Amino acid sequence: MGIKTSTFLKIFTVTAFGLAACTAGIGSLPAGKTDPALVTEPAKVPDESGQPEIAEQPEAEDLQVADRGAESEGSSQDVESNNAGFETTGAEQGLELLDPEEPPPSGAEFQFSTNFSIHSVPYSEILSGGPPKDGIPAVDDPKFVPVEDAGEWLDPLEPVLLIQVGEEARAYPVQILMYHEIVNDLVGDLPVTVTFCPLCNTGIAFERKVDGEVLDFGTTGRLRFSNLIMYDRQTETWWQQASGQAIAGELTGKTLTFLPVSMVSWEQFKESFPDGQVLSRDTGFQRQYGRNPYAGYDNINNPPFLYRGPATPGELPAVARVLTIDTGEEAAAYPYEILAEVKAVNDTIGGQDVAVFWQEGTASALDDNSVAGGRDIGAASAFSREVGGRTLTFSHDGEKIVDDQTGSEWNLLGTAVSGELEGTRLKPVVAINHFWFSWAAFKPETRIYQP
């Protein structure tokens, strides 16, 4: 069934305005700065049926997406130890290149020097999101402030992306990522790129070294299955954010290394890491940080915007929130609706024993007109259950998460805060927040967790 025209137009108006807000400068830029987002391409408009005018897409069975992993060399041992044995390395085995004569997406050849004759996905699946190349500008020279300074402009329940490399913890406020989508950073000695796609609710961090070369990423202004397509500035290869895979250009088939990242509240971050660092609003661009240009987008009754791809399995609403884990052998999705009820999950995925924790107290960034004002949707994190040679099981006793073996209490970030195991930290696994439609498009074989 098609979307009602009035419903579609409401979503179209909100989201098109959001994309424009993310590209348009607010006020004047600092001296010497040029905002690349001076001109935007028009977003697709609905036809008489209320649907956007988009070319027909191939059937779902024709789509091929590689498992997440990494083809890069020199992965950081600091973060490798935190991946708890889950697959973060892959190869180009079985990669099928498509017709080198297929025309690339409209306008791409004028904006990019990409070798578009090499690609692994049909170009008909790629749509313009509205902005041109770098129209949503990445943060290439990130500055950081201490926790006490960031507290002046961050609210307690406001979401941030948390990355920890060794003992160094950094918070990347979603209110900033909303307007930039990519931050190219160096955490310790590790080159990372921190990414956020508002249309899919995906906050993902990657190591940005491939075959020994450090890459810098920008936005293409294109989407596939509503998901951000990035490009690297060294080869102008196009990369799919959701899979971490290069899909067009010289590096097609390579896959970035995923790093553990959690979307948690500002309050959780500052309490856990009082000496942590926070991405500054001093980005070199003037934006209305803190304002949500996608207000109402995550209404569970609304369809996703600019999505054309495989039909979304009906087990969950399209924009239901899920925490996802992919071991390479098996993929699983943990619906937030279930996590909010049980609060602690013990599961085995691809032979790996995992725990998933949920805790209330994190706002939706995509609900209210302000990022901080969204409804409380909670936060979820995932860890290995292996501690000191034994496998723990976890439960919620009505007030807190405890392990059944020692009765120790654990927080959302996998640290025992009291009891026999106090101070012990569980090893995080790569677990990514998605809307269900987004994850199912790339991982249709996913198992949905049921208690």
CSV table of C-alpha atoms in Angstrom, one decimal:
chain,number,residue,atom,x,y,z
A,1,MET,CA,0.0,0.0,0.0
A,2,GLY,CA,1.2,3.5,-0.8
A,3,ILE,CA,1.7,6.2,1.8
A,4,LYS,CA,-1.1,8.7,2.1
A,5,THR,CA,-0.1,11.9,0.2
A,6,SER,CA,-0.7,14.1,3.2
A,7,THR,CA,1.6,11.9,5.4
A,8,PHE,CA,4.3,11.8,2.7
A,9,LEU,CA,4.3,15.5,2.2
A,10,LYS,CA,4.7,16.1,6.0
A,11,ILE,CA,7.7,13.8,6.1
A,12,PHE,CA,9.1,15.2,2.9
A,13,THR,CA,8.8,18.8,4.1
A,14,VAL,CA,10.4,18.0,7.5
A,15,THR,CA,13.3,16.0,6.0
A,16,ALA,CA,14.0,18.3,3.1
A,17,PHE,CA,14.1,21.2,5.5
A,18,GLY,CA,16.4,19.2,7.7
A,19,LEU,CA,18.8,18.5,4.9
A,20,ALA,CA,18.8,22.2,3.9
A,21,ALA,CA,19.4,23.2,7.5
A,22,CYS,CA,22.4,20.9,7.7
A,23,THR,CA,23.9,22.5,4.6
A,24,ALA,CA,23.0,26.1,5.0
A,25,GLY,CA,25.2,28.4,7.1
A,26,ILE,CA,23.6,30.3,9.9
A,27,GLY,CA,25.1,33.7,10.0
A,28,SER,CA,28.6,34.5,8.7
A,29,LEU,CA,31.6,32.1,8.8
A,30,PRO,CA,34.8,32.8,10.5
A,31,ALA,CA,37.3,34.8,8.5
A,32,GLY,CA,39.1,32.6,5.9
A,33,LYS,CA,36.4,29.8,6.0
A,34,THR,CA,34.4,28.9,3.0
A,35,ASP,CA,31.3,26.8,3.5
A,36,PRO,CA,31.0,24.2,0.6
A,37,ALA,CA,27.3,24.1,1.1
A,38,LEU,CA,26.4,27.2,-0.9
A,39,VAL,CA,24.2,25.4,-3.4
A,40,THR,CA,22.1,22.4,-2.9
A,41,GLU,CA,20.4,20.1,-5.5
A,42,PRO,CA,16.6,19.9,-5.1
A,43,ALA,CA,15.3,16.9,-3.2
A,44,LYS,CA,13.1,14.5,-5.1
A,45,VAL,CA,9.5,15.6,-5.2
A,46,PRO,CA,6.5,13.3,-5.0
A,47,ASP,CA,4.5,12.3,-8.0
A,48,GLU,CA,0.7,12.2,-8.1
A,49,SER,CA,0.7,9.0,-6.1
A,50,GLY,CA,2.5,10.7,-3.3
A,51,GLN,CA,5.7,8.6,-3.8
A,52,PRO,CA,9.0,10.2,-4.8
A,53,GLU,CA,9.9,9.8,-8.4
A,54,ILE,CA,12.7,7.3,-8.3
A,55,ALA,CA,13.9,4.7,-10.8
A,56,GLU,CA,12.8,1.1,-10.4
A,57,GLN,CA,15.1,-0.9,-8.1
A,58,PRO,CA,16.4,-4.5,-8.6
A,59,GLU,CA,14.8,-7.3,-6.6
A,60,ALA,CA,16.1,-8.0,-3.1
A,61,GLU,CA,17.6,-11.3,-4.2
A,62,ASP,CA,19.9,-9.4,-6.6
A,63,LEU,CA,21.5,-7.3,-3.8
A,64,GLN,CA,24.9,-8.4,-2.5
A,65,VAL,CA,26.3,-6.8,0.6
A,66,ALA,CA,29.6,-8.0,2.1
A,67,ASP,CA,29.8,-8.9,5.8
A,68,ARG,CA,31.3,-6.1,7.9
A,69,GLY,CA,35.0,-6.4,8.5
A,70,ALA,CA,38.2,-4.8,7.5
A,71,GLU,CA,40.7,-5.1,4.8
A,72,SER,CA,43.0,-2.6,6.4
A,73,GLU,CA,46.5,-3.4,7.8
A,74,GLY,CA,47.9,-2.2,11.0
A,75,SER,CA,44.8,-2.4,13.2
A,76,SER,CA,45.3,-0.9,16.6
A,77,GLN,CA,46.0,-3.5,19.2
A,78,ASP,CA,44.4,-1.2,21.8
A,79,VAL,CA,41.0,-1.5,20.3
A,80,GLU,CA,41.4,-5.0,18.9
A,81,SER,CA,41.5,-6.4,22.4
A,82,ASN,CA,38.1,-4.8,23.0
A,83,ASN,CA,36.4,-6.6,20.2
A,84,ALA,CA,36.0,-9.8,22.2
A,85,GLY,CA,36.8,-12.2,19.3
A,86,PHE,CA,34.1,-10.8,17.0
A,87,GLU,CA,34.9,-10.6,13.3
A,88,THR,CA,36.3,-7.2,12.3
A,89,THR,CA,38.5,-8.4,9.4
A,90,GLY,CA,37.2,-9.4,6.1
A,91,ALA,CA,38.4,-9.8,2.5
A,92,GLU,CA,37.2,-9.3,-1.1
A,93,GLN,CA,36.2,-13.0,-1.4
A,94,GLY,CA,33.3,-13.5,-3.7
A,95,LEU,CA,33.0,-9.9,-4.7
A,96,GLU,CA,31.0,-9.5,-7.8
A,97,LEU,CA,31.8,-6.4,-9.9
A,98,LEU,CA,29.0,-5.0,-12.0
A,99,ASP,CA,28.7,-3.6,-15.5
A,100,PRO,CA,31.6,-1.1,-16.0
A,101,GLU,CA,29.4,0.7,-18.7
A,102,GLU,CA,26.6,1.4,-16.3
A,103,PRO,CA,26.2,5.2,-16.1
A,104,PRO,CA,27.1,6.5,-12.6
A,105,PRO,CA,24.6,8.5,-10.5
A,106,SER,CA,23.4,11.8,-12.1
A,107,GLY,CA,26.0,14.6,-11.8
A,108,ALA,CA,28.6,12.4,-10.1
A,109,GLU,CA,31.1,12.5,-12.9
A,110,PHE,CA,31.1,16.3,-12.7
A,111,GLN,CA,31.8,16.4,-9.0
A,112,PHE,CA,34.1,13.4,-8.4
A,113,SER,CA,37.2,11.9,-10.0
A,114,THR,CA,36.0,8.4,-8.9
A,115,ASN,CA,36.7,5.5,-11.2
A,116,PHE,CA,33.0,4.7,-11.7
A,117,SER,CA,33.7,1.8,-14.0
A,118,ILE,CA,34.4,-0.2,-10.9
A,119,HIS,CA,31.4,-0.8,-8.6
A,120,SER,CA,29.7,-3.6,-6.6
A,121,VAL,CA,26.2,-2.2,-6.4
A,122,PRO,CA,23.8,-1.0,-9.1
A,123,TYR,CA,23.9,2.7,-9.5
A,124,SER,CA,20.1,2.7,-9.8
A,125,GLU,CA,20.0,2.1,-6.1
A,126,ILE,CA,21.8,5.4,-5.3
A,127,LEU,CA,19.7,8.5,-4.9
A,128,SER,CA,20.6,12.2,-4.4
A,129,GLY,CA,19.8,13.2,-0.8
A,130,GLY,CA,19.7,16.9,-1.9
A,131,PRO,CA,23.1,18.4,-0.9
A,132,PRO,CA,26.0,18.1,-3.4
A,133,LYS,CA,29.5,16.7,-2.6
A,134,ASP,CA,30.6,18.0,0.8
A,135,GLY,CA,27.3,20.0,1.0
A,136,ILE,CA,27.1,18.5,4.5
A,137,PRO,CA,30.7,19.3,5.6
A,138,ALA,CA,32.8,16.9,7.6
A,139,VAL,CA,34.7,18.1,10.6
A,140,ASP,CA,38.4,17.7,9.6
A,141,ASP,CA,40.1,19.6,12.4
A,142,PRO,CA,38.1,18.6,15.5
A,143,LYS,CA,38.7,20.5,18.7
A,144,PHE,CA,37.9,19.1,22.1
A,145,VAL,CA,36.9,20.6,25.4
A,146,PRO,CA,36.9,19.2,28.9
A,147,VAL,CA,33.7,17.8,30.5
A,148,GLU,CA,33.2,20.8,32.7
A,149,ASP,CA,33.1,23.2,29.7
A,150,ALA,CA,30.8,21.0,27.6
A,151,GLY,CA,28.3,20.9,30.5
A,152,GLU,CA,27.5,24.5,29.7
A,153,TRP,CA,25.7,23.6,26.5
A,154,LEU,CA,24.9,19.8,26.8
A,155,ASP,CA,21.8,18.7,28.7
A,156,PRO,CA,21.9,15.6,30.9
A,157,LEU,CA,19.8,13.2,28.7
A,158,GLU,CA,21.2,14.5,25.4
A,159,PRO,CA,22.8,11.7,23.3
A,160,VAL,CA,26.5,11.5,22.5
A,161,LEU,CA,28.6,8.9,20.7
A,162,LEU,CA,31.2,7.4,23.1
A,163,ILE,CA,34.5,6.0,21.9
A,164,GLN,CA,37.2,4.7,24.1
A,165,VAL,CA,40.7,3.8,22.9
A,166,GLY,CA,42.9,2.6,25.7
A,167,GLU,CA,42.2,5.0,28.6
A,168,GLU,CA,41.2,7.9,26.4
A,169,ALA,CA,37.5,8.4,26.2
A,170,ARG,CA,35.8,10.9,23.8
A,171,ALA,CA,32.2,12.1,23.4
A,172,TYR,CA,30.9,13.3,20.1
A,173,PRO,CA,27.6,15.1,20.7
A,174,VAL,CA,24.8,14.1,18.3
A,175,GLN,CA,23.8,17.7,18.1
A,176,ILE,CA,27.0,18.4,16.2
A,177,LEU,CA,27.1,15.2,14.2
A,178,MET,CA,23.6,16.0,13.0
A,179,TYR,CA,25.0,18.9,10.9
A,180,HIS,CA,28.3,17.2,9.8
A,181,GLU,CA,27.7,13.5,9.7
A,182,ILE,CA,31.5,12.8,9.6
A,183,VAL,CA,34.3,13.7,12.0
A,184,ASN,CA,37.9,12.7,10.9
A,185,ASP,CA,39.8,12.3,14.1
A,186,LEU,CA,43.0,10.9,15.8
A,187,VAL,CA,42.3,9.2,19.1
A,188,GLY,CA,45.7,8.5,20.7
A,189,ASP,CA,47.6,7.1,17.8
A,190,LEU,CA,44.6,5.7,16.1
A,191,PRO,CA,43.1,7.4,13.0
A,192,VAL,CA,39.3,7.2,13.3
A,193,THR,CA,36.3,8.5,11.5
A,194,VAL,CA,33.1,9.0,13.5
A,195,THR,CA,29.9,9.0,11.5
A,196,PHE,CA,26.2,9.5,12.0
A,197,CYS,CA,23.4,9.1,9.5
A,198,PRO,CA,20.2,10.8,10.8
A,199,LEU,CA,17.9,9.0,8.4
A,200,CYS,CA,19.0,5.6,9.7
A,201,ASN,CA,19.9,6.5,13.2
A,202,THR,CA,23.3,4.9,12.7
A,203,GLY,CA,26.3,6.2,14.8
A,204,ILE,CA,29.3,4.2,13.5
A,205,ALA,CA,33.0,4.6,14.1
A,206,PHE,CA,35.7,3.2,11.9
A,207,GLU,CA,39.5,2.9,11.8
A,208,ARG,CA,40.3,5.0,8.7
A,209,LYS,CA,43.5,3.3,7.7
A,210,VAL,CA,43.3,1.0,4.6
A,211,ASP,CA,46.3,-0.9,3.4
A,212,GLY,CA,48.6,1.3,5.5
A,213,GLU,CA,47.2,4.6,4.2
A,214,VAL,CA,45.2,7.0,6.3
A,215,LEU,CA,42.0,8.1,4.6
A,216,ASP,CA,40.0,11.3,5.1
A,217,PHE,CA,36.2,11.0,4.5
A,218,GLY,CA,33.6,13.4,3.3
A,219,THR,CA,29.9,13.3,2.3
A,220,THR,CA,28.9,12.5,-1.3
A,221,GLY,CA,25.4,13.9,-0.9
A,222,ARG,CA,24.0,10.5,-2.0
A,223,LEU,CA,22.1,7.8,-0.2
A,224,ARG,CA,21.5,4.1,-0.7
A,225,PHE,CA,18.6,2.6,1.1
A,226,SER,CA,18.4,6.0,2.9
A,227,ASN,CA,21.9,5.4,4.3
A,228,LEU,CA,24.8,7.8,4.1
A,229,ILE,CA,27.4,7.2,1.3
A,230,MET,CA,30.8,8.6,2.2
A,231,TYR,CA,33.9,9.1,0.0
A,232,ASP,CA,37.5,9.2,0.8
A,233,ARG,CA,39.5,12.2,-0.4
A,234,GLN,CA,42.6,10.1,-1.3
A,235,THR,CA,41.0,8.0,-4.1
A,236,GLU,CA,37.4,9.4,-4.1
A,237,THR,CA,36.1,5.8,-3.7
A,238,TRP,CA,32.5,5.7,-2.4
A,239,TRP,CA,31.8,3.9,0.9
A,240,GLN,CA,28.5,2.7,2.4
A,241,GLN,CA,28.3,3.8,6.0
A,242,ALA,CA,26.1,0.9,7.2
A,243,SER,CA,28.4,-1.8,5.9
A,244,GLY,CA,31.7,0.0,5.9
A,245,GLN,CA,32.3,-1.3,2.4
A,246,ALA,CA,33.7,0.5,-0.6
A,247,ILE,CA,31.0,0.2,-3.3
A,248,ALA,CA,32.4,2.3,-6.2
A,249,GLY,CA,35.9,3.3,-7.2
A,250,GLU,CA,39.4,2.2,-6.9
A,251,LEU,CA,39.0,0.6,-3.5
A,252,THR,CA,35.8,-1.3,-4.2
A,253,GLY,CA,35.5,-4.4,-2.0
A,254,LYS,CA,37.7,-3.0,0.8
A,255,THR,CA,35.9,-2.8,4.1
A,256,LEU,CA,36.8,-0.5,7.0
A,257,THR,CA,37.4,-1.8,10.5
A,258,PHE,CA,34.5,-1.2,12.8
A,259,LEU,CA,35.3,0.2,16.3
A,260,PRO,CA,33.1,-0.2,19.4
A,261,VAL,CA,30.9,2.9,19.9
A,262,SER,CA,27.9,3.5,22.1
A,263,MET,CA,25.2,6.1,21.9
A,264,VAL,CA,24.6,7.2,25.5
A,265,SER,CA,23.4,10.2,27.5
A,266,TRP,CA,25.7,13.1,28.2
A,267,GLU,CA,25.0,12.4,31.9
A,268,GLN,CA,26.3,8.8,31.6
A,269,PHE,CA,29.4,10.0,29.8
A,270,LYS,CA,30.4,12.7,32.3
A,271,GLU,CA,29.8,10.5,35.3
A,272,SER,CA,31.9,7.6,33.8
A,273,PHE,CA,34.6,9.7,32.3
A,274,PRO,CA,35.0,13.0,34.3
A,275,ASP,CA,38.4,13.5,32.6
A,276,GLY,CA,37.1,12.7,29.1
A,277,GLN,CA,37.2,15.0,26.1
A,278,VAL,CA,34.1,16.3,24.2
A,279,LEU,CA,33.9,17.4,20.6
A,280,SER,CA,33.7,21.2,20.6
A,281,ARG,CA,31.1,23.3,18.8
A,282,ASP,CA,34.1,25.2,17.4
A,283,THR,CA,33.9,23.3,14.1
A,284,GLY,CA,34.8,26.2,11.8
A,285,PHE,CA,31.1,26.4,10.7
A,286,GLN,CA,28.2,28.1,12.1
A,287,ARG,CA,25.2,25.9,12.7
A,288,GLN,CA,22.2,25.9,15.1
A,289,TYR,CA,23.8,23.1,17.2
A,290,GLY,CA,21.2,21.7,19.5
A,291,ARG,CA,18.3,22.2,17.2
A,292,ASN,CA,16.9,19.1,15.5
A,293,PRO,CA,16.1,19.7,11.8
A,294,TYR,CA,14.4,16.2,11.6
A,295,ALA,CA,11.7,16.8,14.2
A,296,GLY,CA,9.2,13.9,14.2
A,297,TYR,CA,11.2,11.7,11.9
A,298,ASP,CA,11.4,8.8,14.3
A,299,ASN,CA,7.6,8.6,14.7
A,300,ILE,CA,7.1,4.8,14.6
A,301,ASN,CA,4.0,5.3,12.4
A,302,ASN,CA,5.9,7.1,9.7
A,303,PRO,CA,7.7,5.4,6.8
A,304,PRO,CA,11.4,6.1,6.3
A,305,PHE,CA,12.2,9.0,3.9
A,306,LEU,CA,13.8,8.4,0.5
A,307,TYR,CA,13.9,4.7,1.1
A,308,ARG,CA,13.8,2.5,-2.0
A,309,GLY,CA,15.2,-1.0,-1.6
A,310,PRO,CA,14.3,-4.5,-0.4
A,311,ALA,CA,10.9,-4.7,1.3
A,312,THR,CA,11.3,-4.3,5.1
A,313,PRO,CA,10.4,-7.5,6.9
A,314,GLY,CA,7.1,-7.0,8.8
A,315,GLU,CA,8.2,-8.4,12.1
A,316,LEU,CA,9.0,-4.9,13.4
A,317,PRO,CA,7.8,-1.4,12.3
A,318,ALA,CA,10.2,0.1,9.8
A,319,VAL,CA,11.5,2.8,12.2
A,320,ALA,CA,11.6,0.6,15.3
A,321,ARG,CA,15.0,1.1,17.1
A,322,VAL,CA,17.2,-2.0,17.2
A,323,LEU,CA,20.7,-2.6,18.6
A,324,THR,CA,22.5,-4.9,16.1
A,325,ILE,CA,25.4,-7.3,16.3
A,326,ASP,CA,27.1,-9.1,13.4
A,327,THR,CA,29.8,-11.7,14.1
A,328,GLY,CA,30.3,-12.6,10.5
A,329,GLU,CA,28.6,-16.0,11.1
A,330,GLU,CA,25.3,-14.6,12.4
A,331,ALA,CA,23.5,-11.3,12.7
A,332,ALA,CA,21.1,-10.4,15.4
A,333,ALA,CA,18.8,-7.4,16.2
A,334,TYR,CA,17.7,-6.5,19.7
A,335,PRO,CA,14.5,-4.3,19.6
A,336,TYR,CA,14.5,-1.5,22.1
A,337,GLU,CA,10.9,-2.3,22.9
A,338,ILE,CA,12.1,-5.6,24.3
A,339,LEU,CA,15.3,-4.3,25.9
A,340,ALA,CA,13.2,-1.7,27.8
A,341,GLU,CA,11.3,-4.6,29.4
A,342,VAL,CA,14.1,-7.1,30.2
A,343,LYS,CA,17.0,-4.6,30.6
A,344,ALA,CA,19.6,-7.4,30.5
A,345,VAL,CA,19.9,-10.1,27.8
A,346,ASN,CA,22.1,-13.2,27.7
A,347,ASP,CA,22.6,-14.5,24.2
A,348,THR,CA,24.9,-16.5,22.0
A,349,ILE,CA,25.7,-15.2,18.5
A,350,GLY,CA,27.8,-17.2,16.0
A,351,GLY,CA,29.2,-19.1,19.0
A,352,GLN,CA,30.0,-16.0,21.0
A,353,ASP,CA,28.4,-15.4,24.4
A,354,VAL,CA,27.2,-11.8,24.6
A,355,ALA,CA,25.3,-9.6,27.0
A,356,VAL,CA,23.1,-6.6,26.0
A,357,PHE,CA,22.3,-4.0,28.6
A,358,TRP,CA,19.6,-1.3,28.4
A,359,GLN,CA,19.1,1.7,30.7
A,360,GLU,CA,16.6,4.5,30.6
A,361,GLY,CA,17.7,8.1,30.5
A,362,THR,CA,18.8,9.0,26.9
A,363,ALA,CA,16.8,11.3,24.7
A,364,SER,CA,15.8,10.6,21.1
A,365,ALA,CA,17.8,13.0,18.9
A,366,LEU,CA,15.1,12.8,16.1
A,367,ASP,CA,11.9,13.5,18.1
A,368,ASP,CA,11.6,17.0,19.3
A,369,ASN,CA,12.6,20.4,17.8
A,370,SER,CA,15.6,20.2,20.1
A,371,VAL,CA,18.0,17.3,20.3
A,372,ALA,CA,17.9,17.4,24.1
A,373,GLY,CA,14.1,17.7,24.2
A,374,GLY,CA,13.3,14.3,22.6
A,375,ARG,CA,11.4,11.6,24.5
A,376,ASP,CA,13.4,9.1,26.6
A,377,ILE,CA,14.2,6.1,24.5
A,378,GLY,CA,17.0,4.8,26.7
A,379,ALA,CA,20.4,3.4,25.6
A,380,ALA,CA,21.8,0.0,24.9
A,381,SER,CA,25.3,-1.5,24.8
A,382,ALA,CA,26.7,-5.0,24.2
A,383,PHE,CA,29.6,-7.0,25.7
A,384,SER,CA,31.3,-10.3,25.8
A,385,ARG,CA,30.1,-12.4,28.8
A,386,GLU,CA,33.5,-13.9,29.3
A,387,VAL,CA,35.3,-12.7,32.5
A,388,GLY,CA,38.3,-14.4,34.0
A,389,GLY,CA,37.8,-17.7,32.2
A,390,ARG,CA,34.1,-18.0,33.1
A,391,THR,CA,30.9,-17.1,31.4
A,392,LEU,CA,28.6,-14.7,33.4
A,393,THR,CA,24.9,-14.4,33.1
A,394,PHE,CA,23.1,-11.2,33.9
A,395,SER,CA,19.6,-10.2,35.0
A,396,HIS,CA,17.8,-7.1,36.3
A,397,ASP,CA,16.7,-7.4,39.9
A,398,GLY,CA,14.1,-4.6,39.6
A,399,GLU,CA,16.6,-1.8,40.4
A,400,LYS,CA,19.9,-2.7,38.8
A,401,ILE,CA,21.8,-5.1,36.5
A,402,VAL,CA,23.6,-7.9,38.4
A,403,ASP,CA,25.5,-11.0,37.4
A,404,ASP,CA,24.0,-14.3,38.7
A,405,GLN,CA,27.4,-15.7,39.7
A,406,THR,CA,28.6,-13.1,42.1
A,407,GLY,CA,25.8,-10.6,42.5
A,408,SER,CA,28.0,-7.7,41.4
A,409,GLU,CA,26.2,-4.7,40.0
A,410,TRP,CA,27.0,-3.5,36.5
A,411,ASN,CA,26.4,-0.2,34.7
A,412,LEU,CA,25.4,0.5,31.1
A,413,LEU,CA,29.0,0.7,30.0
A,414,GLY,CA,29.9,-2.8,31.2
A,415,THR,CA,31.7,-1.8,34.4
A,416,ALA,CA,31.1,-3.5,37.8
A,417,VAL,CA,30.4,-0.7,40.2
A,418,SER,CA,29.9,-2.8,43.3
A,419,GLY,CA,30.3,-6.3,44.6
A,420,GLU,CA,33.0,-9.0,44.3
A,421,LEU,CA,33.9,-7.9,40.7
A,422,GLU,CA,33.9,-4.2,41.4
A,423,GLY,CA,36.2,-2.4,38.9
A,424,THR,CA,36.0,-5.2,36.3
A,425,ARG,CA,35.2,-4.1,32.8
A,426,LEU,CA,33.4,-6.3,30.2
A,427,LYS,CA,34.9,-6.3,26.7
A,428,PRO,CA,32.6,-4.3,24.4
A,429,VAL,CA,31.6,-5.8,21.1
A,430,VAL,CA,30.7,-3.9,17.9
A,431,ALA,CA,27.0,-3.2,18.3
A,432,ILE,CA,25.3,-0.5,16.2
A,433,ASN,CA,22.0,1.3,16.6
A,434,HIS,CA,19.8,1.2,13.5
A,435,PHE,CA,16.2,1.7,12.5
A,436,TRP,CA,14.9,-1.7,11.6
A,437,PHE,CA,14.4,-0.9,7.9
A,438,SER,CA,18.0,0.2,7.6
A,439,TRP,CA,19.5,-2.9,9.2
A,440,ALA,CA,17.1,-5.3,7.4
A,441,ALA,CA,18.1,-3.8,4.0
A,442,PHE,CA,21.7,-4.8,4.5
A,443,LYS,CA,21.2,-7.9,6.7
A,444,PRO,CA,17.9,-9.5,5.7
A,445,GLU,CA,18.9,-12.8,7.3
A,446,THR,CA,19.0,-11.2,10.7
A,447,ARG,CA,17.6,-13.0,13.7
A,448,ILE,CA,15.3,-10.8,15.8
A,449,TYR,CA,15.9,-11.5,19.5
A,450,GLN,CA,12.9,-12.8,21.5
A,451,PRO,CA,13.2,-13.5,25.3
